[in-house]
Coordinates of C-alpha atoms in Angstrom, one line a residue:
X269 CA 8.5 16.3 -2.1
X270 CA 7.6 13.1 0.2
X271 CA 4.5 11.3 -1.1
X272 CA 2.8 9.1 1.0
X273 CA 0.9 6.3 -0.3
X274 CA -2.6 6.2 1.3
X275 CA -5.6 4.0 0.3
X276 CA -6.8 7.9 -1.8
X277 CA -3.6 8.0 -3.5
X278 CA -4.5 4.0 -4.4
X279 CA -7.8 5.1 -5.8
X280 CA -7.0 8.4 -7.6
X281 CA -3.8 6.3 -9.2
X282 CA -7.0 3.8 -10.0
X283 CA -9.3 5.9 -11.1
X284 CA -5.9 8.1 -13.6
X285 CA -5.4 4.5 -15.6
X286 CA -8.6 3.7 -16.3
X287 CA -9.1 6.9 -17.8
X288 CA -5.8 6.9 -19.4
X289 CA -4.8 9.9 -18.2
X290 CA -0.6 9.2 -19.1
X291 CA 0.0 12.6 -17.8
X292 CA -1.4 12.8 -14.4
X293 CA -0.8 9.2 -13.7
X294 CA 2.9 9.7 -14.4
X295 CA 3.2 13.4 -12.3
X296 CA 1.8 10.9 -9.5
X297 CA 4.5 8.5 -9.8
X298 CA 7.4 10.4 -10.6
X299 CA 8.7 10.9 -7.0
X300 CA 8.3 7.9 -6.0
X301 CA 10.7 5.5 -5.7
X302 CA 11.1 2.3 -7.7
X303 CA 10.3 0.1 -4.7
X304 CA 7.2 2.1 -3.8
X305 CA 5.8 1.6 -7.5
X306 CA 6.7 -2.0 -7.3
X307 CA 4.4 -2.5 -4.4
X308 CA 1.5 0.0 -6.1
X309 CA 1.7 -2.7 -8.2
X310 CA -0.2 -5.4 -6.0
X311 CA -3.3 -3.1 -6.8
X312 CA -3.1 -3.1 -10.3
X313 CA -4.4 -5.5 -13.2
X314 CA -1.6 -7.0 -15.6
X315 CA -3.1 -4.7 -18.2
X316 CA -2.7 -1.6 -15.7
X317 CA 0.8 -2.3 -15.1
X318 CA 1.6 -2.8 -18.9
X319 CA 0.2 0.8 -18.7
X320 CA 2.0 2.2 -16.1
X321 CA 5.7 0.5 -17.2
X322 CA 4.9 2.4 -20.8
X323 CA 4.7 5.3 -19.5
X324 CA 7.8 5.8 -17.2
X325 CA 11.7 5.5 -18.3
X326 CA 13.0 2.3 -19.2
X327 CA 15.8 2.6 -16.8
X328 CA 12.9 3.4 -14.1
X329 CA 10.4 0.4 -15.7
X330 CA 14.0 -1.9 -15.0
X331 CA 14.4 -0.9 -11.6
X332 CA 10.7 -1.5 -10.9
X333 CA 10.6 -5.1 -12.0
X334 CA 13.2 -5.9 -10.0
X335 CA 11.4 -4.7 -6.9
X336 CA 8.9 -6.9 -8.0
X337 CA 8.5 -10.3 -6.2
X338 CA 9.7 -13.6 -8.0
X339 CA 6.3 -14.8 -9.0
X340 CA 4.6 -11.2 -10.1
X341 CA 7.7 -10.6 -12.2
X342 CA 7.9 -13.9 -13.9
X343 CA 3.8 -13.1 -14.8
X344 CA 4.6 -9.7 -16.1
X345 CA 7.5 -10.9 -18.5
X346 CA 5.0 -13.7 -19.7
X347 CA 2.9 -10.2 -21.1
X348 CA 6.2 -8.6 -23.1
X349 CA 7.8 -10.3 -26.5
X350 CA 11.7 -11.2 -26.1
X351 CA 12.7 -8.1 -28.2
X352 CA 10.8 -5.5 -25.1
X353 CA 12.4 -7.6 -22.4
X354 CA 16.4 -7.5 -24.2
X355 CA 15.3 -3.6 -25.0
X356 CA 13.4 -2.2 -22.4
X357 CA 14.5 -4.6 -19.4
X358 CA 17.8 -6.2 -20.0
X359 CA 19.8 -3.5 -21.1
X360 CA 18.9 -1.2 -18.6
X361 CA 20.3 -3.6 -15.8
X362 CA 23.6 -4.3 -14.3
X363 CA 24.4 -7.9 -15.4
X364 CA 23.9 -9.7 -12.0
X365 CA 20.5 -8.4 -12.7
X366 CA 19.8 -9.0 -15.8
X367 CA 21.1 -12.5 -15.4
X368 CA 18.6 -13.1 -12.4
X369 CA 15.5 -12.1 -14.8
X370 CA 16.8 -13.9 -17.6
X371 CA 17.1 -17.5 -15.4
X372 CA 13.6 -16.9 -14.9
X373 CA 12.2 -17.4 -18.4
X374 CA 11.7 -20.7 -20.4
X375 CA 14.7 -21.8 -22.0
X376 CA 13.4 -21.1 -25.6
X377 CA 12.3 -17.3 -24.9
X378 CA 16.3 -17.0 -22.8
X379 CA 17.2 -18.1 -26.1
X380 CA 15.6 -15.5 -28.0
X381 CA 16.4 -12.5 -25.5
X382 CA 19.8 -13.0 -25.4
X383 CA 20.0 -12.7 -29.3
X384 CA 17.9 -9.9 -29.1
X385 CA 20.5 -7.8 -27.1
X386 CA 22.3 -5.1 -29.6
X387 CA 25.3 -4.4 -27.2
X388 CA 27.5 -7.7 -27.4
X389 CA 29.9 -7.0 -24.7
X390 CA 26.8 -6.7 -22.4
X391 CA 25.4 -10.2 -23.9
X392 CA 28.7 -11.9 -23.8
X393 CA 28.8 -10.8 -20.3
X394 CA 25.5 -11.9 -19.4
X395 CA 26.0 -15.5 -21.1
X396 CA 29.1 -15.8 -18.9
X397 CA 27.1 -15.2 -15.9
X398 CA 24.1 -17.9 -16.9
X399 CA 27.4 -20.8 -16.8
X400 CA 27.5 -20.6 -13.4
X401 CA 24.6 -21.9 -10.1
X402 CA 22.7 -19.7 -8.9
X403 CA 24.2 -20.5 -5.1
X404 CA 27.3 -19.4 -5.9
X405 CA 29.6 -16.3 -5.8
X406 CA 29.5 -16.8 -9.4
X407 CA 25.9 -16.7 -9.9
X408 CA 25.6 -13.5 -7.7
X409 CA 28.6 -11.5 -9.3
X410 CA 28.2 -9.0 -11.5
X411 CA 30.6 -7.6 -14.0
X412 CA 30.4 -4.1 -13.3
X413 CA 33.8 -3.1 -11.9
X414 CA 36.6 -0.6 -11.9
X415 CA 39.8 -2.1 -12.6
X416 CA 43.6 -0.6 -13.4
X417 CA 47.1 -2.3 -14.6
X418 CA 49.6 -2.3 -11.8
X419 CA 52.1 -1.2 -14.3
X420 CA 50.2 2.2 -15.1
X421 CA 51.0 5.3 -13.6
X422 CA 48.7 7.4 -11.8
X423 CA 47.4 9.9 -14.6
X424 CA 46.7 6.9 -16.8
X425 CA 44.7 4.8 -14.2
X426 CA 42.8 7.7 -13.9
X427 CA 41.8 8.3 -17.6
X428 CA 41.3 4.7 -17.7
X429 CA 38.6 4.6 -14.6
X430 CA 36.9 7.6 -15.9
X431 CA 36.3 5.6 -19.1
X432 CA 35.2 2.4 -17.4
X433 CA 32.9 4.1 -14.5
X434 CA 30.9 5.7 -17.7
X435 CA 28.1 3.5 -17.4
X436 CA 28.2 2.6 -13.4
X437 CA 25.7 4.3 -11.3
X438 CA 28.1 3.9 -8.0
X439 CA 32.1 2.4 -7.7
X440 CA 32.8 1.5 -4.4
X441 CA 36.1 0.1 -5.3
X442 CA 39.6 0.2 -7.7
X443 CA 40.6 -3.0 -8.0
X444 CA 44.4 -3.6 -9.4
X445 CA 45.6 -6.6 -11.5
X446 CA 48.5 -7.7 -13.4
X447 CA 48.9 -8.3 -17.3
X448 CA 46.9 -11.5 -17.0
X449 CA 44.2 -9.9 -14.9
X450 CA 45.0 -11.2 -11.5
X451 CA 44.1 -9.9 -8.4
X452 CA 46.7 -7.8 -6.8
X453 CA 44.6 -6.0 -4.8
X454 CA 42.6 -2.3 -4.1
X455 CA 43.9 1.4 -4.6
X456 CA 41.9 4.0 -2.5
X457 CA 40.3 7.0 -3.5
X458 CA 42.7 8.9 -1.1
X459 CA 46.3 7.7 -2.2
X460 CA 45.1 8.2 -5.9
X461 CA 43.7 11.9 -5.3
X462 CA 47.1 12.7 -3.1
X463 CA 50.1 10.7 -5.0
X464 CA 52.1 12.3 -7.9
X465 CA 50.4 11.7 -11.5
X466 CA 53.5 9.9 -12.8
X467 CA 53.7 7.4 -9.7
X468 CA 53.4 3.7 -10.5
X469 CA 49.9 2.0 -9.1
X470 CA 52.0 -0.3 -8.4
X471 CA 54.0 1.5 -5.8
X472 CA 50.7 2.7 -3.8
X473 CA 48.1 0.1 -4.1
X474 CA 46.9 -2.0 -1.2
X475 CA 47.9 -5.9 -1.3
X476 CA 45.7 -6.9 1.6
X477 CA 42.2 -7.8 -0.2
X478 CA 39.2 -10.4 0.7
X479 CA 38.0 -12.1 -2.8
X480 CA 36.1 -14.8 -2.8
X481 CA 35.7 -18.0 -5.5
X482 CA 33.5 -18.3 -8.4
X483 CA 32.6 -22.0 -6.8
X484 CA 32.5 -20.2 -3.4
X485 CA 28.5 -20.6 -1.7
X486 CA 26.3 -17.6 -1.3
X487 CA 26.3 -18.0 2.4
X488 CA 29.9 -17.9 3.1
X489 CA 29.9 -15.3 0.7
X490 CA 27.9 -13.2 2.8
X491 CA 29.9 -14.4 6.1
X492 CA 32.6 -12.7 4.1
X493 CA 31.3 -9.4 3.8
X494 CA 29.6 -9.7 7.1
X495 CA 32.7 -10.3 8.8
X496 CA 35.4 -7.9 7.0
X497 CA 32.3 -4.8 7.2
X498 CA 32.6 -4.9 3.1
X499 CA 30.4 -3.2 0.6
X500 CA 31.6 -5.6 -1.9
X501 CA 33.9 -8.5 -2.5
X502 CA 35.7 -9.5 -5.5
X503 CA 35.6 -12.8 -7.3
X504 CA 38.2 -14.4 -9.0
X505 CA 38.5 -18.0 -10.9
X506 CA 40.7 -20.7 -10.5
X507 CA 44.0 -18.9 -12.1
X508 CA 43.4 -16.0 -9.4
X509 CA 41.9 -13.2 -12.4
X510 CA 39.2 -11.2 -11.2
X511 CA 36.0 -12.3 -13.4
X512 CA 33.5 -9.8 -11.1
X513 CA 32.3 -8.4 -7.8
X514 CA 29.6 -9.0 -5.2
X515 CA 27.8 -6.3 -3.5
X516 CA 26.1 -6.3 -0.1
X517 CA 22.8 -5.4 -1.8
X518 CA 22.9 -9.2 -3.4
X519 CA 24.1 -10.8 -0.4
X520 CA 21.6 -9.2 1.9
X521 CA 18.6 -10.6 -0.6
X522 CA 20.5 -14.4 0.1
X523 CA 20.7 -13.7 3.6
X524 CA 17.1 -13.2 3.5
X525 CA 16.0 -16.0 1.0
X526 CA 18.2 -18.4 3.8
X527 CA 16.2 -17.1 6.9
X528 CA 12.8 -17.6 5.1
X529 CA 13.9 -21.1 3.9
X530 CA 15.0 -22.3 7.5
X531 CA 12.1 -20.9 8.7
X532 CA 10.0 -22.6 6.5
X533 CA 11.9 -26.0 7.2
X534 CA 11.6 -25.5 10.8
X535 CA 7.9 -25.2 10.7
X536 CA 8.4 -28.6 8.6
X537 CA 7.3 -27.1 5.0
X538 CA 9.7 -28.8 2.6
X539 CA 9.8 -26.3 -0.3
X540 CA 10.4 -22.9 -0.3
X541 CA 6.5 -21.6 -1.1
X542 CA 4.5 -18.1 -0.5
X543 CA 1.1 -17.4 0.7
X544 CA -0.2 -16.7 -2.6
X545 CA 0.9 -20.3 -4.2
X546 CA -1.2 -22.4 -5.2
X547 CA -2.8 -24.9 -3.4
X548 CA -1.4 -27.7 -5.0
X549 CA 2.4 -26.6 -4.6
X550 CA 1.7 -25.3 -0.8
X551 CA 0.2 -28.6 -0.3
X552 CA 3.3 -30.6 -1.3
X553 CA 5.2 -28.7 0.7
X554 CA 3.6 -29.2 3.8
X555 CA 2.1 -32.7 3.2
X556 CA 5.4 -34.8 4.0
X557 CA 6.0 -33.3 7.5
X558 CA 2.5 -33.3 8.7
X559 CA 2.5 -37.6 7.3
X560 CA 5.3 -38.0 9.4
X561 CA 3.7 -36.0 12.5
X562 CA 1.1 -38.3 12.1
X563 CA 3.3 -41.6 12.3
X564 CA 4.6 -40.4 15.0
X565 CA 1.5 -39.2 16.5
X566 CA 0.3 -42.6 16.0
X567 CA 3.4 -44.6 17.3
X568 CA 2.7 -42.2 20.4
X569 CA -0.7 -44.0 20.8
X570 CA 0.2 -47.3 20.6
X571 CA 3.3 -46.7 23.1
X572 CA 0.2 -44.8 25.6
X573 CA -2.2 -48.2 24.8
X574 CA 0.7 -50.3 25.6
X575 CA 0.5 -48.8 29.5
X576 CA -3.8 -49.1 29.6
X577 CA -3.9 -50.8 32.4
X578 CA -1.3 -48.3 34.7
X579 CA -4.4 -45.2 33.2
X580 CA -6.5 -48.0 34.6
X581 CA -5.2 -48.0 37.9
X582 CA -3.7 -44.5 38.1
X583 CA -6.3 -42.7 36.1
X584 CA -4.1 -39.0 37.0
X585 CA -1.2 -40.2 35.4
X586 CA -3.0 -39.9 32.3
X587 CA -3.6 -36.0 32.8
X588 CA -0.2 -35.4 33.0
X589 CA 0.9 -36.8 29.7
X590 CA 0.3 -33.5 27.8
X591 CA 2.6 -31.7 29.8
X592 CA 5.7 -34.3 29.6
X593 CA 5.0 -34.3 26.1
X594 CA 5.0 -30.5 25.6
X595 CA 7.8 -29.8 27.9
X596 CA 10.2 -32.6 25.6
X597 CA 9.1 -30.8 22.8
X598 CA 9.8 -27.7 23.8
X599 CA 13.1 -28.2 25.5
X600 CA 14.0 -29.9 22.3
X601 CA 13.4 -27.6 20.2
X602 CA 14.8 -24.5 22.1
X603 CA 18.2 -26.9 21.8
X604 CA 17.9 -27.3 17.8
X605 CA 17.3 -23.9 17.4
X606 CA 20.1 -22.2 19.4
X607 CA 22.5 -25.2 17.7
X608 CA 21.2 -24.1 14.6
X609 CA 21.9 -20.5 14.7
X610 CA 24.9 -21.6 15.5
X611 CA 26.1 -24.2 13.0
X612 CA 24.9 -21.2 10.4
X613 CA 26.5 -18.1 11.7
X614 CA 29.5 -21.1 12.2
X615 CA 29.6 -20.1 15.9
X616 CA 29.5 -23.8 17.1
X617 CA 33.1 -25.2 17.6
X618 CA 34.9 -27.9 19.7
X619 CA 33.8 -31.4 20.5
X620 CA 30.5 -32.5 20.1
X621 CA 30.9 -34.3 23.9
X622 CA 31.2 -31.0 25.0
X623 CA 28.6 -29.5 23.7
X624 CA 25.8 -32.2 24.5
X625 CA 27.9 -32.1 28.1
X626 CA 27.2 -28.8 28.7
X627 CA 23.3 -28.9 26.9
X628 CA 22.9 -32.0 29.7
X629 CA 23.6 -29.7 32.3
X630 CA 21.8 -26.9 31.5
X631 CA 18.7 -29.2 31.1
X632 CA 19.2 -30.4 34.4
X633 CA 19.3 -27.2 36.1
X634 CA 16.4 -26.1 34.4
X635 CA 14.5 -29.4 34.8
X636 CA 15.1 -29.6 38.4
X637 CA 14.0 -26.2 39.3
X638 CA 11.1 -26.8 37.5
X639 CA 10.1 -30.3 39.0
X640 CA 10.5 -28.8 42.2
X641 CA 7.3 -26.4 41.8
X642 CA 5.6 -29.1 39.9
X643 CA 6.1 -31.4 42.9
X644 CA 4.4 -28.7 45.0
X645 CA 1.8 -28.1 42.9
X646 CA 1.0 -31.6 42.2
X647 CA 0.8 -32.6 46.2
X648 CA -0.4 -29.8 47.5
X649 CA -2.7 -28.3 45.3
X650 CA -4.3 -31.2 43.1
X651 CA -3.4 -33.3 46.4
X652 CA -1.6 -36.2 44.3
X653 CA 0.0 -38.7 46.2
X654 CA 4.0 -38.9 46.8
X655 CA 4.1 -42.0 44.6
X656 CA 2.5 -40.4 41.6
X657 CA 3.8 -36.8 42.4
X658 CA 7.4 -38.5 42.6
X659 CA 6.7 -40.0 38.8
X660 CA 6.0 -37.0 37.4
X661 CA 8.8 -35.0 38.5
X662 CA 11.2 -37.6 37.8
X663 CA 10.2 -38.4 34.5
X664 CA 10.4 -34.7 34.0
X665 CA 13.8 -33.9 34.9
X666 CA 14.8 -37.4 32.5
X667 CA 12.3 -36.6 29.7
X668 CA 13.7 -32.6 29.4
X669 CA 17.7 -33.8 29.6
X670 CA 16.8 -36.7 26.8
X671 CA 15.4 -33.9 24.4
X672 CA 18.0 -31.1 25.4
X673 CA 20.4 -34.0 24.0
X674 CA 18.2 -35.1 21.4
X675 CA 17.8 -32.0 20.3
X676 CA 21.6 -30.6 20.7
X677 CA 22.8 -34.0 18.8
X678 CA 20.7 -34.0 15.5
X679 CA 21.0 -30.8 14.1
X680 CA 24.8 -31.2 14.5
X681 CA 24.8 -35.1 12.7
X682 CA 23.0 -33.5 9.9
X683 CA 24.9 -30.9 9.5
X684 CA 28.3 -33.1 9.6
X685 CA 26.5 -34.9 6.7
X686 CA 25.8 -32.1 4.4
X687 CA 22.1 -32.2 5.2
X688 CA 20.1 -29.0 6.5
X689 CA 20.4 -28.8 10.1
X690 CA 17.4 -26.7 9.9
X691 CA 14.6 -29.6 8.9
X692 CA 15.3 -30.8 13.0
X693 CA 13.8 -27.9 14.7
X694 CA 10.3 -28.6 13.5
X695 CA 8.0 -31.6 13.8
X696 CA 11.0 -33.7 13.4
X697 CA 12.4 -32.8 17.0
X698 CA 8.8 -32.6 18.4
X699 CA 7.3 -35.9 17.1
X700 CA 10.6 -37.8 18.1
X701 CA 10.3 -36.2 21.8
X702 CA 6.8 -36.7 22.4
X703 CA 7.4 -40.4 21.7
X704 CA 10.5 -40.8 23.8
X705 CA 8.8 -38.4 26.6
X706 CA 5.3 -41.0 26.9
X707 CA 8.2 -43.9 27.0
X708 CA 10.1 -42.9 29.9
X709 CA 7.1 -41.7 31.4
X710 CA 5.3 -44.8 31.8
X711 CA 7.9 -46.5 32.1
X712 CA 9.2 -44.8 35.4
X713 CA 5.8 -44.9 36.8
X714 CA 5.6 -49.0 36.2
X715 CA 9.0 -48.6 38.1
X716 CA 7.7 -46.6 41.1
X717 CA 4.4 -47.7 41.1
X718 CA 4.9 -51.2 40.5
X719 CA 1.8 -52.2 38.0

C-alpha cells in the first residue's frame, strides 16, 4: 500500500507522538520507506525522534540514520550513550557504513563504541576501515563481499558462498583469489549454475576484472565505475589481495558531495557549508571571496578615476562600462566552466596552445558578431558618433577574447598544480575580467579618441 506523505499525514503523525500512541504511530510508519522517515524527521523534536527510533526495528532505526543528513545525524547520536549507538546502530550496518557514523563522533565516545561492539570480526573490520582517508577507495570500501579459492571446485565454492552471503542483504559479485588472497578475478552466476560440481573455479572464472587501490581517490573511483557500467569495484592493497569492495550507491553520494562543493567554490564560498549553518561558519565561508571581490572592485575604481578626464570629455563612454565589464565576465566564466567540466570528467586533452587557440577563435566569432549589432545600435539608435561607437565595439571584440583566454588558461594552471580548478569560475574570473575589461577599454578610447 503507497502512502503519501501530505501536510495531514505530518499532523496526525504529530498529534500520535505526543499522545504516545506507539501503536498507531508505528502502523503509520511501517510502509514507508527508510528515506521517507528520515525526512518525517525534519518535523520532529529530538525528543520525538528518540520516540519514533524506539519504536521501529533496529535494523530499520540504522537504515533511517543514515538517510539522515550529516548534521541532523551527528545531533541525534549526541542524544544515545555509546553502548545504543555499538548496539542499536553499529551493528545493524554494513561496515562502510558504520565506519561513516563512527568518524563522525568525538574521538573519546569512537573510543568507547568500538569497545562496546560484541561481534569482533565486525569491530576488527570496522577499525581497519577508520586507518584509511575518507577520500579514498579505502575509506569508501566496505568489507562485505563474496569471495572463493581458485583451487576449489565448484560444489565447494558453493557451500562456501552460501555461508559467507548469510549476513548480506544483496551480492552483486564472486570474486576469486589465490591462497594469499589475491585478485584473480570474478566467476558469474551463469558458469557456476551451468558447470559440473566437481570443476575447478579455476578453470571457469573470468581474469578480466577493474579493481581499484586502497590509496586510489574517490573521484577516479567513481570514473571507474562510471566508465566500465559497474555496480561495484574491488579494492585491493599494495600486494594485489582484495581488502573490500565499492558500490555505486557510495560513489554516487561522492559524486554528489563533489558537484555541491564545486558549486559552492564557484559561487566563491570556501567551505563546504548548508543553509541551516550557522552564521558564523557560513560567514567564513563566504567572507574571503567577497574581500577579494572587493579589492578588485576597488582596483576597478581607481583604474576608471585614472581615465576622469576622457568621462569628462566623453561623458557616454562612461555608460558603456557596465556592459564591457559584464560581457568579460561572462565570457570568462562560460570558458572556466566548460574547461572545468572538462578537467573533472578528464575530457580535456592535448596542448594547452591548442586549446586557448581554439577558445581565441571562438571568442572572436562570437565577439564580432556581436559588436556588429552593438555598432548598429550604438549609431543608429542612441545616435553615438563613429569615433565612440568604433571604441566600444573594438574594445569589445578585445575585452571578450582576453577573458575567453583568461578564463580557458586558469582553471587549467591550477589544475596542473594540484589546486581546484573549480575556485576560477567564480568571483575570481569575474573580478580579474572586470579589471582587465575597464583597462583595455579606456585605453582603446585614449587611442581612438586621442584625450
Amino acid at each position: 500500500m503507497e502512502i503519501k506523505i501530505t501536510k495531514d499525514f505530518i499532523e496526525l503523525l504529530n498529534e500520535r507522538i505526543d499522545e504516545q500512541n506507539a501503536k498507531e504511530v508505528k502502523e503509520m510508519l511501517q510502509d514507508l520507506h527508510p528515506a521517507d522517515i528520515a525526512e518525517l524527521f525534519d518535523e520532529l523534536s529530538t525528543k520525538e525522534q528518540s520516540f519514533v527510533i524506539d519504536l521501529l526495528d533496529n535494523e530499520i532505526s540504522a537504515d533511517i540514520l543514515l538517510e539522515l543528513e550529516e548534521d541532523d545525524r551527528r545531533k541525534f547520536l549526541k542524544t544515545l550513550t555509546a553502548k545504543e549507538i555499538a548496539e542499536d546502530v553499529i551493528n545493524e550496518m554494513d561496515t562502510d557504513d558504520a565506519v561513516d557514523v563512527i568518524n563522525e563522533l568525538s574521538d573519546e565516545k569512537k573510543d568507547e563504541v568500538i569497545a562496546q561492539l560484541e561481534d569482533q570480526e565486525h569491530a576488527r573490520e570496522i577499525v581497519d576501515l577508520l586507518r584509511y582517508d575518507e577520500d579514498t577507495a579505502g575509506g569508501l570500501m566496505g568489507k562485505e563481499l563474496i569471495k572463493v579459492n581458485k583451487d576449489w571446485s565448484v560444489i565447494t565454492a558453493v557451500k562456501q558462498m552460501r555461508k559467507q552471503a548469510e549476513d548480506f542483504e544483496e551480492v552483486f559479485s564472486i570474486y576469486v583469489v589465490d591462497e594469499d588472497d589475491k585478485l584473480l578475478g570474478t566467476l558469474s552466476l551463469k558458469r557456476l549454475l551451468t558447470t559440473s560440481a566437481k570443476t575447478k573455479v579455476a578453470d571457469v572464472y573470468n581474469e578480466k576484472i577493474q579493481y581499484v587501490k586502497t590509496y586510489t581517490k574517490d573521484m577516479e573511483v567513481a570514473k571507474v565505475i562510471e566508465k566500465y557500467d559497474l555496480y561495484e569495484v574491488p579494492v585491493v592493497d599494495e600486494l594485489m589481495r582484495l581488502v573490500g569492495v565499492i558500490t555505486v550507491d557510495d560513489v554516487i553520494d561522492v559524486i554528489r558531495e563533489e558537484a555541491e562543493e564545486n558549486y559552492q567554490l564557484a559561487a566563491g564560498i570556501t567551505q563546504n557549508v548548508d543553509s541551516d549553518d550557522n552564521i558564523l561558519k557560513l560567514t567564513r565561508a563566504r567572507l574571503p571571496w567577497l574581500l577579494l571581490a572587493l579589492v578588485g572592485s576597488f582596483v576597478a575604481v581607481n583604474v576608471s578615476q585614472s581615465f576622469s578626464d576622457a568621462m569628462n570629455l566623453y561623458p557616454q563612454l562612461f555608460f558603456f562600462t557596465p556592459l564591457v565589464a559584464a560581457m568579460a565576465g561572462n565570457v570568462g566564466v562560460q570558458s572556466s566552466a566548460i574547461i572545468v567540466q572538462g578537467l573533472a570528467n578528464s575530457n580535456i586533452s592535448g596542448s594547452i596552445w591548442k586549446r586557448l587557440g581554439k577558445e581565441m577563435l571562438l571568442a572572436l566569432l562570437n565577439s564580432a558578431l556581436l559588436a556588429m549589432v552593438l555598432l548598429l545600435a550604438t549609431h543608429f539608435l542612441m545616435s553615438t558618433s563613429y569615433e565612440i561607437s568604433s571604441t566600444i565595439v573594438l574594445a569589445l571584440v578585445i575585452v571578450m577574447i582576453l577573458a575567453s583566454l583568461i578564463g580557458t588558461f586558469i582553471p587549467i594552471m591550477l589544475h596542473k598544480y594540484g589546486v581546484d580548478p573549480a575556485i576560477a569560475t567564480g568571483p575570481f574570473i569575474t573580478t580579474s575580467n572586470d579589471i582587465f575589461g575597464l583597462l583595455i577599454y579606456f585605453s582603446i578610447a585614449k587611442i581612438i579618441l586621442g584625450f
